[in-house]
Coordinates of C-alpha atoms and ligand atoms in Angstrom, one line a residue:
M1094 CA 150.8 124.9 206.7
T1095 CA 150.4 121.5 205.3
D1096 CA 150.1 117.9 206.5
K1097 CA 152.1 116.7 203.5
P1098 CA 155.7 115.7 204.2
T1099 CA 158.8 117.6 203.3
I1100 CA 161.5 116.3 200.9
L1101 CA 165.1 117.3 200.5
V1102 CA 166.3 117.2 196.9
D1103 CA 170.0 117.2 196.3
A1104 CA 170.8 118.7 192.9
D1105 CA 174.5 119.4 193.7
P1106 CA 176.9 116.8 192.2
Q1107 CA 178.9 116.8 195.4
A1108 CA 175.7 115.4 197.0
T1109 CA 176.6 116.5 200.6
S1110 CA 172.9 116.9 201.6
W1111 CA 172.1 113.4 200.3
S1112 CA 175.0 111.9 202.2
W1113 CA 174.0 113.8 205.3
A1114 CA 170.5 112.2 205.1
Q1115 CA 172.1 108.8 204.6
A1116 CA 174.2 109.3 207.7
R1117 CA 171.1 110.4 209.5
S1118 CA 169.3 107.1 208.8
K1119 CA 172.4 105.2 209.8
Y1120 CA 173.5 107.0 213.0
K1121 CA 170.2 108.5 214.1
P1122 CA 167.5 105.9 213.4
D1123 CA 165.2 107.4 216.1
A1124 CA 165.4 111.0 214.9
P1125 CA 162.7 112.4 212.6
K1126 CA 163.4 111.0 209.1
V1127 CA 164.4 113.3 206.3
E1128 CA 163.3 112.0 202.9
T1129 CA 165.9 112.7 200.2
T1130 CA 166.4 112.2 196.5
K1131 CA 169.0 113.2 193.9
M1132 CA 168.4 115.1 190.7
T1133 CA 170.5 116.5 187.9
G1134 CA 170.0 118.7 184.8
D1135 CA 166.7 120.3 184.3
I1136 CA 164.9 119.5 187.6
R1137 CA 161.5 121.1 186.6
P1138 CA 159.7 117.9 185.6
G1139 CA 161.0 116.0 188.6
I1140 CA 160.0 118.8 191.0
K1141 CA 156.5 119.1 189.5
D1142 CA 156.0 115.3 190.1
L1143 CA 157.2 115.7 193.8
A1144 CA 154.9 118.8 194.3
A1145 CA 151.9 116.5 194.1
L1146 CA 153.1 114.4 197.0
Y1147 CA 155.0 116.8 199.3
G1148 CA 154.1 120.0 201.1
H1149 CA 157.5 121.5 201.0
I1150 CA 160.4 120.7 198.7
V1151 CA 163.9 121.9 199.8
I1152 CA 166.4 121.9 196.9
D1153 CA 170.2 122.1 197.4
C1154 CA 171.6 123.3 194.1
G1155 CA 175.2 123.8 195.4
G1156 CA 177.2 127.0 194.9
A1157 CA 178.2 126.6 191.3
D1158 CA 176.2 127.6 188.2
S1159 CA 174.4 124.6 186.7
V1160 CA 171.4 123.6 184.7
A1161 CA 169.9 122.4 188.0
L1162 CA 170.4 125.8 189.6
R1163 CA 168.9 127.7 186.6
S1164 CA 165.9 125.5 186.2
G1165 CA 165.4 125.5 190.0
I1166 CA 165.4 129.3 190.0
M1167 CA 162.6 129.2 187.4
I1168 CA 160.2 127.2 189.6
A1169 CA 161.2 127.8 193.2
H1170 CA 159.0 130.0 195.4
R1171 CA 161.9 131.1 197.5
L1172 CA 165.7 131.1 197.1
L1173 CA 168.1 131.2 200.0
I1174 CA 171.7 132.2 199.0
P1175 CA 174.2 131.6 201.7
S1176 CA 177.4 133.7 201.4
K1177 CA 180.3 134.7 203.5
V1178 CA 180.9 138.4 203.9
A1179 CA 184.4 138.2 202.4
R1180 CA 184.7 140.3 199.2
R1181 CA 185.7 137.4 197.1
D1182 CA 182.4 135.6 198.0
L1183 CA 180.4 138.7 197.4
E1184 CA 181.9 139.0 193.9
T1185 CA 180.3 135.7 193.0
L1186 CA 176.9 137.1 193.9
K1187 CA 177.0 139.3 190.8
H1188 CA 176.4 136.2 188.7
V1189 CA 173.7 134.9 191.0
S1190 CA 172.0 138.3 190.9
T1191 CA 172.0 138.1 187.0
L1192 CA 170.5 134.6 187.1
V1193 CA 167.7 135.8 189.5
H1194 CA 166.9 138.9 187.4
T1195 CA 166.9 137.0 184.2
A1196 CA 164.5 134.4 185.7
N1197 CA 162.2 137.1 187.0
E1198 CA 161.8 138.5 183.5
K1199 CA 160.3 135.2 182.5
R1200 CA 158.5 134.1 185.7
E1201 CA 154.9 134.8 186.3
S1202 CA 155.4 135.6 190.0
Q1203 CA 158.6 137.1 191.3
L1204 CA 161.1 134.8 193.1
I1205 CA 161.6 135.7 196.7
A1206 CA 165.4 135.6 197.0
R1207 CA 167.4 136.3 200.1
V1208 CA 171.2 136.4 200.7
V1209 CA 172.0 135.0 204.2
F1210 CA 175.4 135.8 205.5
N1211 CA 177.0 132.6 206.9
M1212 CA 180.2 131.9 209.0
T1213 CA 180.0 135.4 210.6
R1214 CA 181.7 136.1 213.9
A1215 CA 179.9 137.2 217.1
L1216 CA 182.3 140.1 217.6
P1217 CA 181.1 143.7 217.9
N1218 CA 183.4 145.1 215.2
F1219 CA 182.2 142.3 212.8
W1220 CA 178.9 144.2 212.4
T1221 CA 180.7 146.9 210.3
R1222 CA 181.7 144.2 207.9
I1223 CA 178.2 142.8 207.8
E1224 CA 176.7 146.2 207.1
G1225 CA 179.3 146.8 204.3
A1226 CA 178.4 143.5 202.8
K1227 CA 174.7 144.2 203.0
E1228 CA 175.2 147.4 201.0
A1229 CA 177.2 145.6 198.4
V1230 CA 174.5 142.9 198.0
E1231 CA 171.7 145.4 197.9
A1232 CA 173.6 147.4 195.2
L1233 CA 173.3 144.2 193.1
G1234 CA 169.5 144.3 193.5
L1235 CA 169.3 141.3 195.9
Q1236 CA 167.7 141.4 199.4
V1237 CA 169.6 140.4 202.5
C1238 CA 168.2 138.2 205.3
P1239 CA 168.4 140.5 208.4
Y1240 CA 169.8 137.6 210.5
P1241 CA 173.3 136.3 209.8
I1242 CA 174.4 132.8 210.7
V1243 CA 177.4 132.8 213.1
E1244 CA 180.2 130.3 212.7
R1245 CA 179.6 127.8 215.5
V1246 CA 181.2 124.4 216.2
S1247 CA 177.7 123.0 216.8
Y1248 CA 176.9 123.1 213.1
D1249 CA 180.0 121.1 212.2
D1250 CA 179.6 118.7 215.1
T1251 CA 175.9 118.0 214.5
Q1252 CA 175.9 117.6 210.7
Y1253 CA 178.8 115.2 210.7
Q1254 CA 176.6 112.2 211.7
G1255 CA 173.4 113.3 210.1
G1256 CA 172.2 115.5 212.9
T1257 CA 171.0 119.1 213.3
V1258 CA 171.3 121.6 216.0
F1259 CA 167.6 120.9 216.6
D1260 CA 168.2 117.2 217.4
D1261 CA 171.1 117.9 219.8
K1262 CA 169.5 120.9 221.6
T1263 CA 172.9 121.8 223.1
D1264 CA 173.3 125.1 221.3
Q1265 CA 170.3 127.3 221.9
K1266 CA 171.9 130.3 220.1
A1267 CA 172.2 128.1 216.9
I1268 CA 168.6 126.9 217.3
D1269 CA 167.3 130.5 217.7
E1270 CA 169.3 131.8 214.7
M1271 CA 168.1 129.0 212.5
E1272 CA 164.5 129.7 213.4
R1273 CA 164.9 133.4 212.7
V1274 CA 166.4 132.7 209.3
L1275 CA 163.6 130.3 208.4
K1276 CA 160.9 132.7 209.5
A1277 CA 162.5 135.6 207.5
L1278 CA 162.7 133.4 204.4
L1279 CA 159.0 132.2 204.7
R1280 CA 157.7 135.8 205.4
K1281 CA 156.2 137.5 202.3
G1282 CA 157.5 140.8 201.1
K1283 CA 160.6 142.7 202.0
P1284 CA 162.8 141.5 204.9
E1285 CA 162.0 143.2 208.3
Ligands
ATP565 N1 177.8 128.7 210.4 C1 178.7 127.7 210.4 N2 179.4 127.4 211.5 C2 180.3 126.3 211.5 N3 180.5 125.6 210.5 C3 179.8 125.8 209.4 C4 178.9 126.9 209.2 N4 178.4 126.8 208.0 C5 179.0 125.8 207.4 N5 179.8 125.2 208.2 C6 180.7 124.0 207.8 O1 181.3 124.2 206.6 C7 181.3 123.1 205.8 C8 180.7 123.4 204.5 O2 179.4 123.9 204.7 P1 178.3 123.8 203.6 O3 178.0 122.4 203.3 O4 177.1 124.6 204.1 O5 178.9 124.5 202.4 P2 178.6 124.5 200.9 O6 178.9 125.8 200.3 O7 177.1 124.0 200.8 O8 179.5 123.4 200.3 P3 179.4 122.9 198.8 O9 179.5 124.0 197.9 O10 180.5 121.9 198.8 O11 178.0 122.2 198.8 C9 180.5 122.0 206.6 O12 181.3 121.1 207.1 C10 179.8 122.8 207.7 O13 179.6 122.1 208.9
MG566 MG1 176.3 122.4 199.7

């Protein structure tokens, strides 16, 4: 662990993470502050500068292919790829998988990449869909985070005014699943 602060870098032109942090300063002045900055294009030089000052750098590259995404994949230690289990969403992971494998051919150390299923349902028969999606993702050579994120109104309700489920503490299931996903991402080696 490190005493240095964390910064959130928004490299998605839609800048939803950045506006979330702006809303947080405005509506939640007493909540722990989240430092944020925006970047575009090749983010490697900017990230190298920040690495001297910050202990952790969280980069939001958005879902679309971009120079920012490709350059981020070259220097990140870990990549979290959120996806729905819907077949259409899984199709787009083919391209992400190619980006990850191409980057790994050039990188000195292998990128730890994990697909995390989001917007899943807490219904017993939904597990079959998740298992099917996991097989499809693994067939692409990507690893899956063993903990999916369920669709919960608390995520929508809290992020709207710059909050998180950790600030509000009203949805313990959401807090627990976020902690599990984070631990799985930070763990070294294969999931589980
Ligand atoms: N697990 C969830 N439960 C409920 N709502 C969710 C969940 N995940 C995302 N959402 C909602 O869906 C919307 C979009 O989510 P998010 O910003 O994560 O998507 P995104 O793919 O990053 O979008 P973009 O590609 O535009 O950046 C947000 O309003 C968010 O609150
Ligand atoms: Mg986004």
